[in-house]
CSV table of C-alpha atoms in Angstrom, one decimal:
chain,number,residue,atom,x,y,z
A,1,ALA,CA,0.0,0.0,0.0
A,2,GLU,CA,2.8,2.4,0.9
A,3,SER,CA,4.7,1.6,-2.4
A,4,LEU,CA,1.5,2.3,-4.4
A,5,TYR,CA,1.0,5.6,-2.7
A,6,ASN,CA,4.6,6.7,-3.2
A,7,ALA,CA,4.3,5.6,-6.9
A,8,MET,CA,1.4,7.9,-7.5
A,9,LYS,CA,1.9,10.9,-5.3
A,10,GLY,CA,4.6,12.2,-7.7
A,11,ILE,CA,6.6,15.4,-7.1
A,12,GLY,CA,3.5,17.3,-6.0
A,13,SER,CA,3.9,21.1,-5.8
A,14,ASP,CA,7.7,21.3,-5.5
A,15,LYS,CA,8.0,24.1,-8.0
A,16,GLU,CA,11.7,24.7,-7.5
A,17,ALA,CA,12.5,21.0,-8.2
A,18,ILE,CA,10.4,21.1,-11.4
A,19,LEU,CA,12.0,24.3,-12.5
A,20,ASP,CA,15.5,23.0,-11.8
A,21,LEU,CA,14.8,19.8,-13.7
A,22,VAL,CA,13.3,21.6,-16.8
A,23,THR,CA,16.0,24.2,-17.1
A,24,SER,CA,19.1,22.1,-16.4
A,25,ARG,CA,18.4,19.3,-18.9
A,26,SER,CA,18.7,19.2,-22.7
A,27,ASN,CA,15.5,18.5,-24.7
A,28,THR,CA,16.5,14.9,-25.3
A,29,GLN,CA,17.1,14.4,-21.6
A,30,ARG,CA,13.8,15.9,-20.8
A,31,GLN,CA,12.0,13.5,-23.1
A,32,GLU,CA,13.8,10.6,-21.4
A,33,VAL,CA,12.7,11.9,-18.0
A,34,ILE,CA,9.1,12.2,-19.2
A,35,ALA,CA,9.2,8.7,-20.6
A,36,ALA,CA,10.6,7.3,-17.3
A,37,TYR,CA,8.0,9.2,-15.3
A,38,LYS,CA,5.2,8.0,-17.4
A,39,SER,CA,6.2,4.4,-17.3
A,40,ASP,CA,4.9,4.0,-13.8
A,41,ASN,CA,7.0,0.9,-13.2
A,42,SER,CA,6.1,0.5,-9.5
A,43,LEU,CA,2.4,1.0,-10.0
A,44,ILE,CA,2.3,-1.5,-12.9
A,45,ARG,CA,4.5,-4.1,-11.1
A,46,ILE,CA,2.4,-4.1,-7.9
A,47,MET,CA,-1.0,-4.0,-9.6
A,48,ILE,CA,-0.2,-7.0,-11.8
A,49,SER,CA,1.7,-9.1,-9.3
A,50,ARG,CA,-0.9,-8.7,-6.4
A,51,SER,CA,-4.2,-8.7,-8.3
A,52,GLU,CA,-4.7,-12.4,-8.0
A,53,ILE,CA,-3.2,-12.7,-4.4
A,54,ASP,CA,-4.1,-10.0,-1.9
A,55,MET,CA,-5.3,-6.8,-3.7
A,56,LEU,CA,-8.4,-6.5,-1.5
A,57,ASP,CA,-6.2,-6.4,1.6
A,58,ILE,CA,-3.9,-3.9,0.0
A,59,ARG,CA,-6.9,-1.8,-0.9
A,60,GLU,CA,-8.1,-1.7,2.7
A,61,CYS,CA,-4.6,-1.0,4.2
A,62,PHE,CA,-4.3,1.8,1.6
A,63,ARG,CA,-7.5,3.4,2.7
A,64,LEU,CA,-6.7,3.1,6.4
A,65,LEU,CA,-3.3,4.6,5.9
A,66,TYR,CA,-4.2,7.5,3.5
A,67,GLU,CA,-7.9,8.0,4.1
A,68,LYS,CA,-8.5,7.7,0.4
A,69,SER,CA,-9.3,4.6,-1.6
A,70,LEU,CA,-6.7,3.1,-4.0
A,71,TYR,CA,-9.4,3.3,-6.7
A,72,ASN,CA,-9.8,7.1,-6.3
A,73,MET,CA,-6.0,7.6,-6.2
A,74,ILE,CA,-5.6,5.7,-9.5
A,75,LYS,CA,-8.5,7.6,-10.9
A,76,ASP,CA,-6.9,11.0,-10.0
A,77,ASP,CA,-3.4,10.1,-11.1
A,78,THR,CA,-3.8,8.2,-14.4
A,79,SER,CA,-5.8,8.6,-17.6
A,80,GLY,CA,-7.2,6.9,-20.6
A,81,ASP,CA,-7.2,3.2,-21.3
A,82,TYR,CA,-4.3,2.8,-18.9
A,83,LYS,CA,-6.5,4.1,-16.1
A,84,ARG,CA,-9.4,1.9,-17.2
A,85,THR,CA,-7.1,-1.2,-17.0
A,86,LEU,CA,-5.7,-0.3,-13.6
A,87,LEU,CA,-9.2,0.3,-12.2
A,88,ASN,CA,-10.3,-3.1,-13.4
A,89,LEU,CA,-7.3,-4.7,-11.7
A,90,CYS,CA,-8.1,-2.7,-8.5
A,91,GLY,CA,-11.6,-4.2,-8.5
A,92,GLY,CA,-13.7,-1.6,-6.8
A,93,ASP,CA,-14.0,1.7,-4.9
A,94,ASP,CA,-13.7,1.3,-1.1
A,95,ASP,CA,-14.8,4.9,-0.5
A,96,LEU,CA,-18.0,4.1,-2.3
A,97,ALA,CA,-18.6,0.9,-0.4
A,98,GLY,CA,-17.7,2.2,3.1
A,99,GLU,CA,-17.4,-1.4,4.3
A,100,PHE,CA,-14.5,-3.5,5.5
A,101,PHE,CA,-13.2,-6.8,4.5
A,102,PRO,CA,-12.8,-9.1,7.5
A,103,GLU,CA,-9.1,-8.6,8.0
A,104,ALA,CA,-9.3,-4.9,7.5
A,105,ALA,CA,-12.1,-4.6,10.0
A,106,GLN,CA,-9.8,-6.2,12.6
A,107,ILE,CA,-7.1,-3.7,11.7
A,108,ALA,CA,-9.5,-0.7,11.9
A,109,TYR,CA,-10.8,-1.9,15.3
A,110,LYS,CA,-7.3,-2.2,16.6
A,111,MET,CA,-6.3,1.2,15.2
A,112,TRP,CA,-9.0,2.9,17.2
A,113,GLU,CA,-7.9,0.9,20.3
A,114,ILE,CA,-4.3,2.1,19.8
A,115,SER,CA,-5.5,5.7,19.3
A,116,ALA,CA,-7.4,5.5,22.6
A,117,MET,CA,-4.3,4.1,24.5
A,118,THR,CA,-1.8,6.5,23.0
A,119,LYS,CA,-1.0,9.4,25.2
A,120,VAL,CA,0.2,12.2,22.9
A,121,GLN,CA,2.3,15.0,24.5
A,122,LEU,CA,1.2,18.3,23.0
A,123,ARG,CA,4.1,20.5,22.2
A,124,PRO,CA,3.9,24.2,21.3
A,125,THR,CA,6.4,26.1,19.2
A,126,ILE,CA,6.1,29.3,21.3
A,127,ARG,CA,6.9,29.3,25.0
A,128,PRO,CA,7.2,32.2,27.5
A,129,ALA,CA,10.5,34.1,26.9
A,130,PRO,CA,12.7,34.2,30.0
A,131,SER,CA,13.4,37.5,31.9
A,132,VAL,CA,11.1,39.7,29.9
A,133,ASP,CA,10.4,43.3,30.9
A,134,PRO,CA,7.0,44.3,29.6
A,135,ALA,CA,7.8,48.0,30.1
A,136,ALA,CA,11.0,47.7,28.1
A,137,ASP,CA,9.2,45.9,25.3
A,138,ALA,CA,6.5,48.6,25.3
A,139,GLN,CA,9.1,51.3,24.9
A,140,ALA,CA,10.9,49.3,22.2
A,141,LEU,CA,7.6,48.9,20.3
A,142,ARG,CA,6.8,52.6,20.5
A,143,LYS,CA,10.3,53.4,19.2
A,144,ALA,CA,9.8,51.0,16.3
A,145,MET,CA,6.7,52.9,15.3
A,146,LYS,CA,7.7,56.5,16.1
A,147,GLY,CA,8.6,59.0,13.4
A,148,PHE,CA,9.1,58.3,9.7
A,149,GLY,CA,9.1,54.7,8.7
A,150,THR,CA,8.4,51.6,10.8
A,151,ASP,CA,10.9,49.1,12.1
A,152,GLU,CA,9.0,45.9,11.3
A,153,ASP,CA,11.9,43.7,12.3
A,154,ALA,CA,11.9,45.1,15.8
A,155,ILE,CA,8.1,44.6,16.1
A,156,ILE,CA,8.3,41.1,14.8
A,157,ASP,CA,11.2,40.1,17.1
A,158,ILE,CA,9.2,41.2,20.2
A,159,VAL,CA,5.7,40.0,19.2
A,160,ALA,CA,6.6,36.6,17.7
A,161,GLN,CA,9.0,35.7,20.6
A,162,ARG,CA,6.7,36.3,23.5
A,163,SER,CA,3.9,34.1,24.9
A,164,ASN,CA,0.4,35.4,24.7
A,165,ALA,CA,0.3,36.1,28.5
A,166,GLN,CA,3.5,38.2,28.0
A,167,ARG,CA,1.9,40.1,25.1
A,168,GLN,CA,-1.0,41.0,27.3
A,169,GLU,CA,1.4,42.5,29.8
A,170,ILE,CA,3.0,44.5,27.0
A,171,ARG,CA,-0.4,45.8,25.9
A,172,GLN,CA,-1.1,47.0,29.5
A,173,ALA,CA,2.3,48.5,29.9
A,174,PHE,CA,2.0,50.4,26.6
A,175,LYS,CA,-1.3,51.9,27.8
A,176,SER,CA,0.0,52.7,31.3
A,177,LEU,CA,3.4,54.1,30.4
A,178,LEU,CA,2.6,55.9,27.1
A,179,GLY,CA,-1.2,56.5,27.3
A,180,ARG,CA,-1.6,55.0,23.9
A,181,ASP,CA,-3.5,52.0,22.5
A,182,LEU,CA,-1.0,49.5,21.2
A,183,MET,CA,-3.5,47.8,18.9
A,184,LYS,CA,-4.4,51.1,17.1
A,185,ASP,CA,-0.7,52.0,16.7
A,186,LEU,CA,0.1,48.6,15.2
A,187,LYS,CA,-2.9,48.8,12.8
A,188,SER,CA,-1.8,52.3,11.6
A,189,GLU,CA,1.9,51.2,11.1
A,190,LEU,CA,1.5,47.7,9.5
A,191,SER,CA,-0.5,46.6,6.5
A,192,LYS,CA,-2.2,43.6,4.9
A,193,ASN,CA,-1.3,40.1,6.1
A,194,LEU,CA,1.5,41.2,8.4
A,195,GLU,CA,-1.0,43.5,10.2
A,196,ARG,CA,-3.6,40.8,10.5
A,197,LEU,CA,-1.0,38.3,11.9
A,198,VAL,CA,0.5,40.7,14.4
A,199,ILE,CA,-2.9,41.9,15.6
A,200,GLY,CA,-4.0,38.3,16.0
A,201,LEU,CA,-1.0,37.5,18.1
A,202,MET,CA,-1.6,40.6,20.3
A,203,LEU,CA,-5.2,39.6,21.1
A,204,ASN,CA,-5.9,37.2,23.9
A,205,PRO,CA,-7.1,33.7,22.7
A,206,ALA,CA,-10.8,34.4,23.5
A,207,GLU,CA,-10.7,37.8,21.6
A,208,PHE,CA,-8.9,36.2,18.7
A,209,ASP,CA,-11.4,33.3,18.4
A,210,ALA,CA,-14.3,35.8,18.6
A,211,LYS,CA,-12.8,37.9,15.9
A,212,MET,CA,-12.2,34.8,13.7
A,213,MET,CA,-15.8,33.8,14.2
A,214,ARG,CA,-17.0,37.3,13.3
A,215,LYS,CA,-14.9,37.3,10.1
A,216,ALA,CA,-16.3,33.9,9.1
A,217,ILE,CA,-19.9,35.1,9.5
A,218,GLU,CA,-19.9,38.8,8.4
A,219,GLY,CA,-20.1,40.1,4.8
A,220,ALA,CA,-21.1,38.2,1.7
A,221,GLY,CA,-20.7,34.5,2.0
A,222,THR,CA,-20.0,32.5,5.1
A,223,ASP,CA,-16.7,30.7,5.8
A,224,GLU,CA,-18.3,27.4,7.0
A,225,HIS,CA,-15.0,25.6,7.3
A,226,ALA,CA,-13.7,28.2,9.7
A,227,LEU,CA,-16.8,28.0,11.9
A,228,ILE,CA,-16.4,24.2,12.0
A,229,GLU,CA,-12.7,24.2,12.7
A,230,ILE,CA,-13.0,26.6,15.6
A,231,LEU,CA,-16.0,25.1,17.3
A,232,VAL,CA,-14.9,21.5,16.9
A,233,THR,CA,-11.4,22.0,18.2
A,234,ARG,CA,-11.9,24.2,21.2
A,235,SER,CA,-12.5,23.1,24.8
A,236,ASN,CA,-15.6,23.9,26.7
A,237,GLU,CA,-13.7,26.6,28.6
A,238,GLU,CA,-12.3,28.1,25.4
A,239,ILE,CA,-15.8,28.2,23.8
A,240,LEU,CA,-17.4,29.9,26.8
A,241,ALA,CA,-14.6,32.5,26.9
A,242,MET,CA,-15.0,33.1,23.2
A,243,ASN,CA,-18.8,33.6,23.7
A,244,ALA,CA,-18.1,36.2,26.3
A,245,ALA,CA,-15.5,38.0,24.2
A,246,TYR,CA,-17.9,38.0,21.2
A,247,LYS,CA,-20.8,39.5,23.2
A,248,ASP,CA,-18.4,42.1,24.6
A,249,ALA,CA,-17.0,43.1,21.2
A,250,TYR,CA,-20.1,42.9,19.0
A,251,LYS,CA,-23.0,43.5,21.4
A,252,LYS,CA,-24.8,40.3,20.4
A,253,SER,CA,-24.4,36.7,21.3
A,254,LEU,CA,-22.5,34.3,19.1
A,255,GLU,CA,-25.5,32.0,19.0
A,256,GLU,CA,-27.6,34.8,17.6
A,257,ALA,CA,-25.0,35.5,14.9
A,258,ILE,CA,-24.9,31.8,13.9
A,259,HIS,CA,-28.7,31.7,13.8
A,260,SER,CA,-28.8,34.7,11.5
A,261,ASP,CA,-26.2,33.4,9.1
A,262,THR,CA,-26.7,29.6,8.8
A,263,SER,CA,-29.8,27.4,8.6
A,264,GLY,CA,-31.1,23.8,8.9
A,265,LEU,CA,-29.3,21.0,10.6
A,266,PHE,CA,-25.9,22.7,10.1
A,267,CYS,CA,-27.1,25.6,12.1
A,268,ARG,CA,-28.3,23.2,14.8
A,269,ILE,CA,-24.9,21.5,14.9
A,270,LEU,CA,-23.1,24.8,15.3
A,271,VAL,CA,-25.5,26.0,18.0
A,272,SER,CA,-25.0,22.7,19.9
A,273,LEU,CA,-21.2,23.1,19.7
A,274,VAL,CA,-21.3,26.8,20.7
A,275,GLN,CA,-22.9,26.0,24.0
A,276,GLY,CA,-19.5,24.7,25.3
A,277,ALA,CA,-21.3,21.8,27.0
A,278,ARG,CA,-19.6,18.8,25.5
A,279,GLU,CA,-19.2,16.0,28.1
A,280,GLU,CA,-15.8,15.6,29.7
A,281,GLY,CA,-13.9,12.7,31.1
A,282,PRO,CA,-13.1,9.1,30.0
A,283,ALA,CA,-15.2,6.7,27.9
A,284,ASP,CA,-18.1,4.9,29.5
A,285,GLU,CA,-17.7,1.5,27.9
A,286,GLU,CA,-21.3,0.3,28.2
A,287,ARG,CA,-22.7,3.6,27.0
A,288,ALA,CA,-20.1,3.7,24.1
A,289,ILE,CA,-21.4,0.3,23.0
A,290,ALA,CA,-25.0,1.5,23.1
A,291,ASP,CA,-24.0,4.7,21.2
A,292,ALA,CA,-22.2,2.6,18.5
A,293,GLN,CA,-25.2,0.3,18.1
A,294,GLU,CA,-27.6,3.3,17.7
A,295,LEU,CA,-25.3,4.9,15.1
A,296,ALA,CA,-25.0,1.6,13.2
A,297,GLU,CA,-28.8,1.3,13.2
A,298,ALA,CA,-29.2,4.9,12.1
A,299,CYS,CA,-27.2,4.1,9.0
A,300,ASN,CA,-30.3,2.1,7.8
A,301,ALA,CA,-32.7,5.0,8.6
A,302,ASP,CA,-33.6,7.9,6.3
A,303,SER,CA,-31.0,10.6,5.9
A,304,ASP,CA,-32.7,13.1,8.3
A,305,ASP,CA,-33.0,10.6,11.1
A,306,MET,CA,-29.5,9.4,10.6
A,307,GLU,CA,-28.0,12.9,10.7
A,308,MET,CA,-30.0,13.8,13.8
A,309,LYS,CA,-28.7,10.6,15.6
A,310,PHE,CA,-25.1,11.4,14.6
A,311,MET,CA,-25.5,14.9,15.9
A,312,SER,CA,-26.9,13.7,19.2
A,313,VAL,CA,-23.7,11.6,19.8
A,314,LEU,CA,-20.9,13.4,17.9
A,315,CYS,CA,-21.7,16.9,19.3
A,316,THR,CA,-22.2,16.0,22.9
A,317,ARG,CA,-19.9,13.1,24.0
A,318,SER,CA,-16.3,13.6,25.2
A,319,PHE,CA,-13.5,12.8,22.7
A,320,PRO,CA,-12.2,9.8,24.7
A,321,HIS,CA,-15.8,8.4,24.7
A,322,LEU,CA,-16.1,9.0,21.0
A,323,ARG,CA,-12.9,7.1,20.3
A,324,LYS,CA,-14.5,4.1,21.9
A,325,VAL,CA,-17.8,4.7,20.1
A,326,PHE,CA,-16.1,4.8,16.7
A,327,GLN,CA,-14.1,1.6,17.6
A,328,GLU,CA,-17.3,-0.3,18.5
A,329,PHE,CA,-19.0,1.1,15.4
A,330,VAL,CA,-16.6,-1.0,13.3
A,331,ARG,CA,-17.7,-4.1,15.2
A,332,TYR,CA,-21.5,-3.5,14.9
A,333,SER,CA,-21.6,-2.2,11.3
A,334,ASN,CA,-18.5,-3.5,9.7
A,335,LYS,CA,-18.2,0.0,8.3
A,336,ASP,CA,-15.8,2.9,8.5
A,337,ILE,CA,-17.5,5.9,10.2
A,338,GLU,CA,-15.5,8.4,8.1
A,339,GLN,CA,-16.5,6.8,4.8
A,340,ILE,CA,-20.1,6.5,5.9
A,341,ILE,CA,-20.2,10.2,6.6
A,342,LYS,CA,-18.6,10.9,3.2
A,343,LYS,CA,-21.0,8.5,1.4
A,344,GLU,CA,-24.3,9.2,3.2
A,345,MET,CA,-24.1,12.9,4.0
A,346,SER,CA,-23.3,16.1,2.0
A,347,GLY,CA,-22.4,19.7,2.3
A,348,ASP,CA,-21.7,21.5,5.6
A,349,VAL,CA,-23.3,18.7,7.7
A,350,LYS,CA,-20.8,16.2,6.2
A,351,ASN,CA,-17.9,18.6,6.8
A,352,ALA,CA,-18.8,19.2,10.4
A,353,PHE,CA,-19.2,15.5,11.3
A,354,TYR,CA,-16.0,14.6,9.4
A,355,ALA,CA,-14.1,17.3,11.2
A,356,ILE,CA,-15.2,15.9,14.6
A,357,VAL,CA,-14.2,12.3,13.6
A,358,ARG,CA,-10.8,13.6,12.4
A,359,SER,CA,-10.2,15.6,15.5
A,360,VAL,CA,-11.1,12.7,17.7
A,361,LYS,CA,-8.7,10.4,15.8
A,362,ASN,CA,-5.8,12.8,15.6
A,363,GLN,CA,-6.3,16.6,16.0
A,364,PRO,CA,-2.8,17.7,15.0
A,365,SER,CA,-3.3,15.7,11.8
A,366,TYR,CA,-6.6,17.5,11.2
A,367,PHE,CA,-4.9,20.9,11.5
A,368,ALA,CA,-2.0,19.7,9.3
A,369,ASP,CA,-4.5,18.9,6.6
A,370,ARG,CA,-6.2,22.3,7.1
A,371,LEU,CA,-2.9,24.1,6.7
A,372,TYR,CA,-2.0,22.1,3.6
A,373,LYS,CA,-5.4,23.0,1.9
A,374,ALA,CA,-4.9,26.6,2.9
A,375,MET,CA,-1.6,26.8,0.9
A,376,LYS,CA,-1.8,24.3,-1.9
A,377,GLY,CA,-2.6,25.3,-5.4
A,378,LEU,CA,-3.0,28.8,-6.8
A,379,GLY,CA,-3.4,31.4,-4.1
A,380,THR,CA,-3.2,31.1,-0.3
A,381,ASP,CA,-6.1,31.2,2.2
A,382,ASP,CA,-4.2,33.6,4.4
A,383,ARG,CA,-7.1,33.9,6.9
A,384,ALA,CA,-7.0,30.1,7.6
A,385,LEU,CA,-3.2,30.2,7.7
A,386,ILE,CA,-3.1,33.0,10.2
A,387,ARG,CA,-5.9,31.5,12.3
A,388,ILE,CA,-4.2,28.1,12.7
A,389,MET,CA,-0.7,29.4,13.2
A,390,VAL,CA,-1.8,31.9,15.9
A,391,SER,CA,-4.2,29.7,17.7
A,392,ARG,CA,-2.0,26.6,17.8
A,393,SER,CA,1.5,28.1,18.3
A,394,GLU,CA,1.2,27.7,22.1
A,395,VAL,CA,-0.8,24.5,22.1
A,396,ASP,CA,0.4,21.8,19.6
A,397,LEU,CA,2.0,23.4,16.5
A,398,PHE,CA,5.1,21.2,16.9
A,399,ASN,CA,2.8,18.1,16.7
A,400,ILE,CA,1.1,19.7,13.7
A,401,ARG,CA,4.5,20.2,12.0
A,402,LYS,CA,5.3,16.5,12.5
A,403,GLU,CA,2.0,15.4,11.0
A,404,PHE,CA,2.4,17.8,8.1
A,405,LYS,CA,5.8,16.4,7.2
A,406,GLU,CA,4.7,12.7,7.6
A,407,THR,CA,1.5,13.2,5.5
A,408,HIS,CA,2.7,15.5,2.7
A,409,ASP,CA,6.4,14.6,2.6
A,410,VAL,CA,7.4,18.3,2.8
A,411,SER,CA,7.9,20.4,5.9
A,412,LEU,CA,5.5,23.1,7.0
A,413,HIS,CA,8.5,25.5,7.2
A,414,GLU,CA,9.3,24.8,3.5
A,415,PHE,CA,5.6,25.1,2.5
A,416,ILE,CA,5.3,28.5,4.2
A,417,GLN,CA,8.5,29.7,2.7
A,418,GLY,CA,7.3,28.8,-0.8
A,419,GLU,CA,3.8,30.3,-0.4
A,420,THR,CA,4.4,33.6,1.5
A,421,SER,CA,6.8,36.4,1.4
A,422,GLY,CA,8.4,39.4,3.2
A,423,ASP,CA,7.9,40.2,6.8
A,424,TYR,CA,4.7,38.2,6.8
A,425,ARG,CA,6.7,35.1,5.9
A,426,LYS,CA,9.4,35.9,8.5
A,427,THR,CA,6.8,36.1,11.3
A,428,LEU,CA,5.0,32.9,10.2
A,429,LEU,CA,8.4,31.0,10.1
A,430,MET,CA,9.2,32.3,13.6
A,431,LEU,CA,5.9,30.9,14.8
A,432,CYS,CA,6.5,27.6,13.0
A,433,GLY,CA,9.6,27.3,15.1
A,434,GLY,CA,12.0,25.3,12.9
A,435,GLU,CA,12.7,23.3,9.7
A,436,ASP,CA,11.9,19.6,9.9
């Protein structure tokens, strides 16, 4: 399964490597490279040699490892009659089926068990700086913004190398010593993405989350992915603090704002999450089995009843409990809960439930995927990039870096370097904390 994945993932978005290859070879050599690349030797070798032996098992391992069926990977990475032949050898789309073969069901069950037993140490990239003098930092920031021109380097070196608690002390010292609002001064001196990033760092976490929710809701079009990401990944305490900050800043409740900008079951899911009332604590084994049975039975009901049952469990139970539920779901349904959500649901409801499952399984991996999607292809979703880099830098950004490298075979540092520029890039790289 790993060899097949490596055979098809290609050279991705490494633009410098492509440019170097194209410009440093003669035309004859380029044609030889193209021919070698197109030959797909590994793909052909494995598909032929395993098609009458264990292709079904390889398919299931592939889907478990990469959360995408071998069928769809072949479909996306090949073409024409060659693709048709490979798909026939593959034998079927496991994403479409959503069910496990017996051996794969045992593997999936075990993987959820391992996930529940694994204690991951969350590691930030930003820690409190030693021996910091908030008054001196406030004076240094004022000096960097005083007179003609702005010393962006001085601002970045202070803001990006302090913890959020230390930044709040600097804000207070700036006001007390200088009688000025640091946030207003920074807004007037910085511009575009650098300004958004620095202001985001200077807000406390609750203020920042409230602002990100406001940005996702206001104006034409709603950023549903941002709403899902924030509400799914924050603790009860963080959500309640965000609610208070939103009410204080915008004079209306966050629940009211969600009601006015979303509708249907998706609105009900968000409202459920914004209560900050998710159960806490370890799994209750008997209840987890009952929850899994109810979810399995709901898969045979009509779509509305199914989605309501999923909401009643996924939006209220603790993450440790949900790990056990998803494990037992494999036993009672012989299905993969992620694939069932993808297959049976659609739109924002599907995205919300899928985000919950991914976060329960491996939250740093979920954020790594969100960062990758924010930067891949043409254009960068800077709002998403800033939101994740700011909010996770003191929580688990080091873990996210590790998952990014393992999943996409390129470091987060390298990706940021290739997709951003100037002082904005410099600040993001400081938050990133290193090259993997």
